[in-house]
C-alpha cells in the first residue's frame, strides 16, 4: 500500500495539544492550512523530546549564522497559540519515528513524524525498503524559525502543565525526581 504523506509548507497552525485530564491525557500534533487538518497521536515523552530538540536545532542554526538569520532567540509573544486543538479531531496515525532538520537554503525547520510500524516478517520488511512509494505514513511540516519557537514553547508548557507542582517551590515535579531549591535538597 502506498504511503500517505501529509505535507504542510508554512501551515497556518502547527501545535501540540491534549485531550483528557492530567494522568490520562492523549497527546497530539496537529497541522492545519486552508481548511485541511491533520492530527497524529504520540506519547508525552515524544512531545517533550521534539520540543527540546527543536530548541537545540534552532539555537545551533542561530549560532552558526552569527545572528544573521530570521530565527528569534525566544518565542515571539504575538505568535503564541494557546487555543485548543481544532475539531474534528481525527487521528491519522500513531507516531513512531520523528526527525528534524534545519534547511538553511529555505531558512525553515523541517519536522517529520512517521507512523508507528508493527514488526513484520523479515521478507516483508525488506520489500518495504526497496519500494519508494511504500513505507509508513508521514506528517511533514516546514516551519519558519519563529513558528518553530512558538511550537516548542507551547509543547514544553503543555508537558509541564500535567505535572503536579512541588509543595515547596511550586515548580512542576519531574517524573525522574525533583531536587527542590527551597527545601535544602528535598527530593520528591
mmCIF file of C-alpha atoms in Angstrom, residues 60-156:
data_model
loop_
_atom_site.group_PDB
_atom_site.id
_atom_site.type_symbol
_atom_site.label_atom_id
_atom_site.label_comp_id
_atom_site.label_asym_id
_atom_site.label_seq_id
_atom_site.Cartn_x
_atom_site.Cartn_y
_atom_site.Cartn_z
ATOM 1 C CA UNK A 60 22.538 25.833 16.768
ATOM 2 C CA UNK A 61 21.293 27.330 13.475
ATOM 3 C CA UNK A 62 21.204 30.765 15.128
ATOM 4 C CA UNK A 63 24.733 30.295 16.492
ATOM 5 C CA UNK A 64 26.115 29.123 13.140
ATOM 6 C CA UNK A 65 24.570 32.087 11.340
ATOM 7 C CA UNK A 66 26.225 34.522 13.731
ATOM 8 C CA UNK A 67 22.812 36.047 14.422
ATOM 9 C CA UNK A 68 22.220 36.735 10.733
ATOM 10 C CA UNK A 69 19.029 34.712 10.363
ATOM 11 C CA UNK A 70 15.282 35.017 10.829
ATOM 12 C CA UNK A 71 15.295 32.727 13.883
ATOM 13 C CA UNK A 72 14.206 34.593 17.029
ATOM 14 C CA UNK A 73 16.090 33.829 20.253
ATOM 15 C CA UNK A 74 12.768 33.242 22.058
ATOM 16 C CA UNK A 75 9.177 32.595 21.027
ATOM 17 C CA UNK A 76 7.513 35.850 19.894
ATOM 18 C CA UNK A 77 4.608 36.571 22.279
ATOM 19 C CA UNK A 78 2.395 37.879 19.470
ATOM 20 C CA UNK A 79 2.529 34.450 17.754
ATOM 21 C CA UNK A 80 1.810 32.303 20.833
ATOM 22 C CA UNK A 81 -1.085 29.914 20.210
ATOM 23 C CA UNK A 82 -2.972 28.729 23.298
ATOM 24 C CA UNK A 83 -6.192 27.684 21.560
ATOM 25 C CA UNK A 84 -7.364 24.077 21.889
ATOM 26 C CA UNK A 85 -6.894 21.544 19.123
ATOM 27 C CA UNK A 86 -9.077 22.075 16.061
ATOM 28 C CA UNK A 87 -12.114 19.854 15.636
ATOM 29 C CA UNK A 88 -12.972 17.376 14.319
ATOM 30 C CA UNK A 89 -10.056 15.521 15.925
ATOM 31 C CA UNK A 90 -9.456 12.537 13.660
ATOM 32 C CA UNK A 91 -6.233 10.633 14.302
ATOM 33 C CA UNK A 92 -4.407 9.769 11.070
ATOM 34 C CA UNK A 93 -1.832 7.533 12.797
ATOM 35 C CA UNK A 94 0.249 6.948 15.937
ATOM 36 C CA UNK A 95 3.760 8.404 15.675
ATOM 37 C CA UNK A 96 6.712 6.041 15.841
ATOM 38 C CA UNK A 97 9.752 7.877 14.492
ATOM 39 C CA UNK A 98 10.411 11.613 14.281
ATOM 40 C CA UNK A 99 13.119 13.604 12.515
ATOM 41 C CA UNK A 100 14.188 17.251 12.409
ATOM 42 C CA UNK A 101 16.383 19.247 10.079
ATOM 43 C CA UNK A 102 17.183 22.916 9.566
ATOM 44 C CA UNK A 103 17.010 23.835 5.865
ATOM 45 C CA UNK A 104 19.437 26.750 5.672
ATOM 46 C CA UNK A 105 18.696 27.403 1.991
ATOM 47 C CA UNK A 106 14.992 27.970 2.734
ATOM 48 C CA UNK A 107 15.509 29.198 6.344
ATOM 49 C CA UNK A 108 12.989 26.760 7.770
ATOM 50 C CA UNK A 109 12.752 23.810 10.124
ATOM 51 C CA UNK A 110 11.518 20.530 8.685
ATOM 52 C CA UNK A 111 9.662 18.251 11.114
ATOM 53 C CA UNK A 112 8.784 14.712 10.090
ATOM 54 C CA UNK A 113 6.651 12.299 12.110
ATOM 55 C CA UNK A 114 6.307 8.775 10.726
ATOM 56 C CA UNK A 115 3.630 6.283 11.666
ATOM 57 C CA UNK A 116 4.481 3.541 14.108
ATOM 58 C CA UNK A 117 5.096 0.329 12.183
ATOM 59 C CA UNK A 118 4.329 -3.049 13.701
ATOM 60 C CA UNK A 119 7.140 -5.578 13.452
ATOM 61 C CA UNK A 120 6.780 -7.576 10.276
ATOM 62 C CA UNK A 121 8.386 -10.693 8.956
ATOM 63 C CA UNK A 122 11.886 -10.088 7.625
ATOM 64 C CA UNK A 123 10.964 -10.652 3.954
ATOM 65 C CA UNK A 124 8.111 -8.120 4.120
ATOM 66 C CA UNK A 125 10.371 -5.518 5.765
ATOM 67 C CA UNK A 126 12.979 -5.850 3.015
ATOM 68 C CA UNK A 127 10.284 -5.334 0.378
ATOM 69 C CA UNK A 128 9.174 -2.098 2.061
ATOM 70 C CA UNK A 129 12.640 -0.577 1.883
ATOM 71 C CA UNK A 130 13.004 -1.447 -1.810
ATOM 72 C CA UNK A 131 9.821 0.377 -2.839
ATOM 73 C CA UNK A 132 9.962 4.178 -2.520
ATOM 74 C CA UNK A 133 6.166 4.507 -2.609
ATOM 75 C CA UNK A 134 5.592 2.267 0.368
ATOM 76 C CA UNK A 135 6.504 2.692 3.968
ATOM 77 C CA UNK A 136 4.855 4.315 6.931
ATOM 78 C CA UNK A 137 2.517 7.272 6.581
ATOM 79 C CA UNK A 138 4.178 10.585 7.400
ATOM 80 C CA UNK A 139 3.377 14.101 8.551
ATOM 81 C CA UNK A 140 5.947 16.556 7.131
ATOM 82 C CA UNK A 141 5.833 20.203 8.185
ATOM 83 C CA UNK A 142 8.074 23.109 7.179
ATOM 84 C CA UNK A 143 8.126 25.923 9.751
ATOM 85 C CA UNK A 144 9.686 29.368 9.957
ATOM 86 C CA UNK A 145 12.096 29.872 12.845
ATOM 87 C CA UNK A 146 9.503 31.951 14.703
ATOM 88 C CA UNK A 147 6.742 29.369 14.273
ATOM 89 C CA UNK A 148 9.106 26.591 15.387
ATOM 90 C CA UNK A 149 9.981 28.558 18.567
ATOM 91 C CA UNK A 150 6.292 29.075 19.284
ATOM 92 C CA UNK A 151 5.584 25.359 18.780
ATOM 93 C CA UNK A 152 8.410 24.374 21.139
ATOM 94 C CA UNK A 153 7.293 26.795 23.864
ATOM 95 C CA UNK A 154 3.686 25.603 23.765
ATOM 96 C CA UNK A 155 4.739 21.949 23.725
ATOM 97 C CA UNK A 156 7.077 22.360 26.711
#
